[in-house]
PDB file of C-alpha atoms in Angstrom:
ATOM      1  CA  MET A   1      -9.709  -1.271 -11.047  1.00 63.00           C
ATOM      2  CA  ASP A   2     -12.841  -1.783  -8.845  1.00 67.00           C
ATOM      3  CA  ASP A   3     -13.324  -5.246  -9.358  1.00 86.00           C
ATOM      4  CA  ILE A   4     -13.659  -6.799  -5.543  1.00 89.00           C
ATOM      5  CA  ASN A   5     -12.914 -10.693  -7.087  1.00 91.00           C
ATOM      6  CA  ALA A   6      -9.828  -8.915  -8.937  1.00 95.00           C
ATOM      7  CA  LEU A   7      -8.163  -6.797  -5.861  1.00 95.00           C
ATOM      8  CA  ARG A   8      -8.731 -10.209  -4.004  1.00 93.00           C
ATOM      9  CA  ARG A   9      -6.770 -12.009  -6.175  1.00 96.00           C
ATOM     10  CA  ILE A  10      -3.867  -9.430  -6.184  1.00 97.00           C
ATOM     11  CA  LEU A  11      -3.791  -9.038  -2.114  1.00 96.00           C
ATOM     12  CA  ARG A  12      -4.164 -13.013  -2.657  1.00 95.00           C
ATOM     13  CA  GLU A  13      -1.628 -13.589  -4.711  1.00 97.00           C
ATOM     14  CA  ALA A  14       0.948 -10.511  -3.625  1.00 97.00           C
ATOM     15  CA  LYS A  15       3.968 -11.952  -1.713  1.00 97.00           C
ATOM     16  CA  VAL A  16       6.279  -8.688  -2.192  1.00 98.00           C
ATOM     17  CA  ILE A  17       5.353  -5.153  -1.836  1.00 98.00           C
ATOM     18  CA  ALA A  18       8.019  -2.313  -3.237  1.00 98.00           C
ATOM     19  CA  VAL A  19       6.284   0.625  -1.467  1.00 98.00           C
ATOM     20  CA  VAL A  20       7.541   4.000  -2.992  1.00 98.00           C
ATOM     21  CA  GLY A  21       7.396   7.038  -0.607  1.00 97.00           C
ATOM     22  CA  LEU A  22       7.654   4.454   2.489  1.00 98.00           C
ATOM     23  CA  SER A  23       7.654   7.080   5.446  1.00 97.00           C
ATOM     24  CA  ALA A  24      10.624   5.931   8.862  1.00 97.00           C
ATOM     25  CA  ASP A  25       8.274   7.990  10.656  1.00 95.00           C
ATOM     26  CA  TRP A  26       5.106   5.882  12.897  1.00 92.00           C
ATOM     27  CA  PHE A  27       2.757   8.865  11.717  1.00 91.00           C
ATOM     28  CA  ARG A  28       2.879   8.486   8.106  1.00 94.00           C
ATOM     29  CA  PRO A  29       0.217   6.772   6.332  1.00 94.00           C
ATOM     30  CA  SER A  30       2.561   5.021   4.665  1.00 96.00           C
ATOM     31  CA  PHE A  31       4.494   3.529   7.662  1.00 97.00           C
ATOM     32  CA  PHE A  32       1.135   2.360   8.969  1.00 93.00           C
ATOM     33  CA  ALA A  33       0.005   0.534   5.933  1.00 95.00           C
ATOM     34  CA  ALA A  34       2.966  -0.850   5.227  1.00 97.00           C
ATOM     35  CA  LYS A  35       3.186  -1.963   9.052  1.00 96.00           C
ATOM     36  CA  TYR A  36       0.014  -3.236   8.393  1.00 94.00           C
ATOM     37  CA  MET A  37       1.104  -5.367   5.268  1.00 96.00           C
ATOM     38  CA  GLN A  38       4.288  -6.371   6.976  1.00 96.00           C
ATOM     39  CA  GLU A  39       2.501  -7.739   9.784  1.00 93.00           C
ATOM     40  CA  HIS A  40      -0.109  -9.492   7.438  1.00 93.00           C
ATOM     41  CA  GLY A  41       2.445 -11.990   5.966  1.00 95.00           C
ATOM     42  CA  TYR A  42       3.674  -9.825   3.091  1.00 97.00           C
ATOM     43  CA  ARG A  43       7.379  -8.962   2.337  1.00 98.00           C
ATOM     44  CA  VAL A  44       7.568  -5.117   1.985  1.00 98.00           C
ATOM     45  CA  ILE A  45      10.889  -3.404   0.569  1.00 98.00           C
ATOM     46  CA  PRO A  46      10.425   0.250   1.120  1.00 98.00           C
ATOM     47  CA  VAL A  47      11.712   2.590  -2.001  1.00 98.00           C
ATOM     48  CA  ASN A  48      12.838   5.992  -0.288  1.00 98.00           C
ATOM     49  CA  PRO A  49      16.812   7.858  -1.018  1.00 97.00           C
ATOM     50  CA  LYS A  50      16.515   9.389   2.729  1.00 97.00           C
ATOM     51  CA  TYR A  51      16.578   6.630   4.620  1.00 97.00           C
ATOM     52  CA  ALA A  52      18.884   3.270   5.088  1.00 97.00           C
ATOM     53  CA  GLN A  53      16.489   1.612   6.526  1.00 97.00           C
ATOM     54  CA  ILE A  54      12.602   1.406   7.591  1.00 98.00           C
ATOM     55  CA  LEU A  55      10.273  -1.863   9.031  1.00 97.00           C
ATOM     56  CA  GLY A  56      13.821  -3.648   9.769  1.00 97.00           C
ATOM     57  CA  GLU A  57      13.982  -4.035   5.600  1.00 98.00           C
ATOM     58  CA  LYS A  58      16.858  -2.409   3.553  1.00 98.00           C
ATOM     59  CA  CYS A  59      15.625   0.653   2.238  1.00 98.00           C
ATOM     60  CA  TYR A  60      15.947   1.588  -1.768  1.00 98.00           C
ATOM     61  CA  PRO A  61      16.824   4.964  -3.543  1.00 98.00           C
ATOM     62  CA  SER A  62      14.523   3.996  -6.079  1.00 97.00           C
ATOM     63  CA  LEU A  63      12.811   0.408  -7.893  1.00 98.00           C
ATOM     64  CA  ARG A  64      15.600  -0.126 -10.345  1.00 97.00           C
ATOM     65  CA  GLU A  65      17.811  -0.538  -7.064  1.00 97.00           C
ATOM     66  CA  ILE A  66      15.990  -3.970  -6.220  1.00 98.00           C
ATOM     67  CA  HIS A  67      17.045  -7.008  -7.812  1.00 95.00           C
ATOM     68  CA  GLN A  68      14.851  -9.563  -6.498  1.00 96.00           C
ATOM     69  CA  PRO A  69      10.949 -10.018  -7.553  1.00 97.00           C
ATOM     70  CA  VAL A  70       8.102  -7.766  -6.978  1.00 98.00           C
ATOM     71  CA  ASP A  71       4.698  -8.330  -7.200  1.00 98.00           C
ATOM     72  CA  ILE A  72       2.717  -5.105  -6.138  1.00 98.00           C
ATOM     73  CA  VAL A  73       4.619  -1.602  -6.757  1.00 98.00           C
ATOM     74  CA  ASP A  74       2.730   0.589  -3.807  1.00 98.00           C
ATOM     75  CA  VAL A  75       2.875   4.523  -4.835  1.00 98.00           C
ATOM     76  CA  PHE A  76       2.552   6.246  -1.974  1.00 97.00           C
ATOM     77  CA  ARG A  77       3.952  10.007  -3.721  1.00 97.00           C
ATOM     78  CA  LYS A  78       1.801  12.735  -5.289  1.00 96.00           C
ATOM     79  CA  THR A  79       0.097  12.480  -8.783  1.00 97.00           C
ATOM     80  CA  ALA A  80       2.380  14.098 -10.916  1.00 97.00           C
ATOM     81  CA  ASP A  81       5.388  11.609  -9.941  1.00 97.00           C
ATOM     82  CA  VAL A  82       3.475   8.616 -11.284  1.00 98.00           C
ATOM     83  CA  MET A  83       4.818   7.971 -14.604  1.00 98.00           C
ATOM     84  CA  PRO A  84       8.817   7.730 -13.540  1.00 98.00           C
ATOM     85  CA  ILE A  85       7.301   4.909 -10.862  1.00 98.00           C
ATOM     86  CA  ALA A  86       5.634   3.464 -13.638  1.00 98.00           C
ATOM     87  CA  GLU A  87       7.770   3.112 -16.057  1.00 98.00           C
ATOM     88  CA  ASP A  88      10.706   1.752 -13.226  1.00 98.00           C
ATOM     89  CA  ALA A  89       7.682  -0.878 -12.325  1.00 98.00           C
ATOM     90  CA  ILE A  90       7.570  -2.265 -16.059  1.00 98.00           C
ATOM     91  CA  LYS A  91      11.462  -2.243 -16.230  1.00 98.00           C
ATOM     92  CA  ILE A  92      11.615  -4.668 -12.789  1.00 98.00           C
ATOM     93  CA  GLY A  93       8.937  -6.747 -13.902  1.00 98.00           C
ATOM     94  CA  ALA A  94       6.300  -5.912 -11.513  1.00 98.00           C
ATOM     95  CA  LYS A  95       3.015  -7.212 -11.707  1.00 98.00           C
ATOM     96  CA  VAL A  96       1.042  -4.596 -10.215  1.00 98.00           C
ATOM     97  CA  LEU A  97       1.177  -0.590 -10.035  1.00 98.00           C
ATOM     98  CA  TRP A  98      -1.142   0.516  -7.266  1.00 98.00           C
ATOM     99  CA  GLN A  99      -1.784   4.149  -6.822  1.00 98.00           C
ATOM    100  CA  GLN A 100      -2.514   5.053  -3.554  1.00 97.00           C
ATOM    101  CA  LEU A 101      -5.496   6.989  -2.094  1.00 94.00           C
ATOM    102  CA  GLY A 102      -5.619  10.852  -3.638  1.00 94.00           C
ATOM    103  CA  VAL A 103      -3.174   9.089  -6.278  1.00 97.00           C
ATOM    104  CA  ARG A 104      -4.518   8.981  -9.668  1.00 97.00           C
ATOM    105  CA  ASN A 105      -2.894   9.120 -12.587  1.00 98.00           C
ATOM    106  CA  GLU A 106      -4.410   7.521 -15.821  1.00 98.00           C
ATOM    107  CA  GLU A 107      -1.529   8.108 -18.195  1.00 98.00           C
ATOM    108  CA  ALA A 108       0.714   6.291 -16.341  1.00 98.00           C
ATOM    109  CA  ALA A 109      -2.153   3.574 -15.691  1.00 98.00           C
ATOM    110  CA  ALA A 110      -2.388   2.860 -19.383  1.00 98.00           C
ATOM    111  CA  LYS A 111       1.311   2.711 -20.159  1.00 98.00           C
ATOM    112  CA  ALA A 112       1.491   0.003 -17.205  1.00 98.00           C
ATOM    113  CA  ARG A 113      -1.304  -1.557 -18.794  1.00 98.00           C
ATOM    114  CA  ALA A 114      -0.270  -1.974 -21.905  1.00 98.00           C
ATOM    115  CA  ALA A 115       2.726  -3.580 -20.451  1.00 98.00           C
ATOM    116  CA  GLY A 116       1.198  -6.301 -18.922  1.00 98.00           C
ATOM    117  CA  LEU A 117       1.169  -4.962 -15.172  1.00 98.00           C
ATOM    118  CA  GLN A 118      -2.601  -4.854 -13.431  1.00 98.00           C
ATOM    119  CA  THR A 119      -2.924  -1.291 -11.858  1.00 98.00           C
ATOM    120  CA  VAL A 120      -5.247  -0.283  -9.014  1.00 97.00           C
ATOM    121  CA  LEU A 121      -5.698   3.645  -8.857  1.00 97.00           C
ATOM    122  CA  ASP A 122      -7.178   5.674  -6.017  1.00 96.00           C
ATOM    123  CA  ARG A 123      -7.149   2.811  -3.279  1.00 95.00           C
ATOM    124  CA  CYS A 124      -5.417   1.950  -0.065  1.00 95.00           C
ATOM    125  CA  VAL A 125      -3.701  -1.448  -0.077  1.00 96.00           C
ATOM    126  CA  MET A 126      -4.089  -1.442   3.539  1.00 93.00           C
ATOM    127  CA  ILE A 127      -8.054  -0.393   3.647  1.00 90.00           C
ATOM    128  CA  GLU A 128      -8.520  -3.240   0.746  1.00 92.00           C
ATOM    129  CA  HIS A 129      -6.728  -5.679   2.528  1.00 91.00           C
ATOM    130  CA  GLY A 130      -8.540  -5.227   6.146  1.00 88.00           C
ATOM    131  CA  ARG A 131     -12.096  -4.901   4.094  1.00 85.00           C
ATOM    132  CA  LEU A 132     -11.550  -8.274   2.129  1.00 88.00           C
ATOM    133  CA  PHE A 133      -9.455 -10.208   4.285  1.00 83.00           C
ATOM    134  CA  GLY A 134     -10.905  -9.238   7.705  1.00 77.00           C
ATOM    135  CA  GLY A 135      -8.469  -6.842   9.137  1.00 63.00           C
ATOM    136  CA  LEU A 136     -10.321  -3.770   9.965  1.00 63.00           C
ATOM    137  CA  ASN A 137      -9.841  -4.482  13.297  1.00 60.00           C
ATOM    138  CA  TRP A 138      -6.288  -3.716  13.187  1.00 54.00           C
ATOM    139  CA  VAL A 139      -7.518  -0.011  12.483  1.00 55.00           C
ATOM    140  CA  GLY A 140      -9.998  -0.440  15.325  1.00 54.00           C
ATOM    141  CA  VAL A 141     -13.337  -1.172  13.910  1.00 53.00           C
ATOM    142  CA  ASN A 142     -15.396  -4.308  16.170  1.00 51.00           C
ATOM    143  CA  THR A 143     -12.532  -4.117  18.794  1.00 45.00           C
ATOM    144  CA  LYS A 144     -13.933  -1.706  21.377  1.00 46.00           C
ATOM    145  CA  VAL A 145     -11.889   1.293  20.306  1.00 44.00           C
ATOM    146  CA  ILE A 146     -14.236   2.528  18.018  1.00 48.00           C
ATOM    147  CA  SER A 147     -17.815   2.037  18.719  1.00 50.00           C
ATOM    148  CA  ALA A 148     -21.292   4.111  17.810  1.00 53.00           C
ATOM    149  CA  LYS A 149     -22.373   3.795  21.511  1.00 56.00           C
ATOM    150  CA  ARG A 150     -22.696   6.585  23.384  1.00 55.00           C
ATOM    151  CA  PRO A 151     -19.725   6.805  26.290  1.00 54.00           C
ATOM    152  CA  ARG A 152     -21.291   6.778  29.597  1.00 57.00           C
ATOM    153  CA  TRP A 153     -19.278   9.379  31.438  1.00 55.00           C
ATOM    154  CA  LEU A 154     -20.712  12.046  29.210  1.00 48.00           C
ATOM    155  CA  ALA A 155     -23.804  13.932  30.315  1.00 50.00           C
ATOM    156  CA  TYR A 156     -26.286  14.113  27.642  1.00 46.00           C
TER     157      TYR A 156
END
């Protein structure tokens, strides 16, 4: 999905994000993205069989174990692993199947769309939220952490 208005609507209406493949390691992109979304008012439900808890939330071994409504299923897995996740997203009644940067399973997306889910491929939920709702300062933009100005301490 490349429609900015649709992305904005998805992120505005969603309240609960199940993050499949969320790592408990603070330096992993999945952790940083989930923490960002949590800090911006979303309920993040971790899905990873390796952990009991991540970011203060109970971690589930699979989507099918979650017994509460899920708006977005955010996939941090390899492209080849997406189809069973899409099937589980359909089964639990999720509204959106979101495949993260570098993840693009067209067949799984088509199956999800056929079941009534909206699909987003090869996009980061954190980056899109920051871009559309002004949260890019969270990743260093306009905070004087990242700057186009040359540092004065370098001898050019």
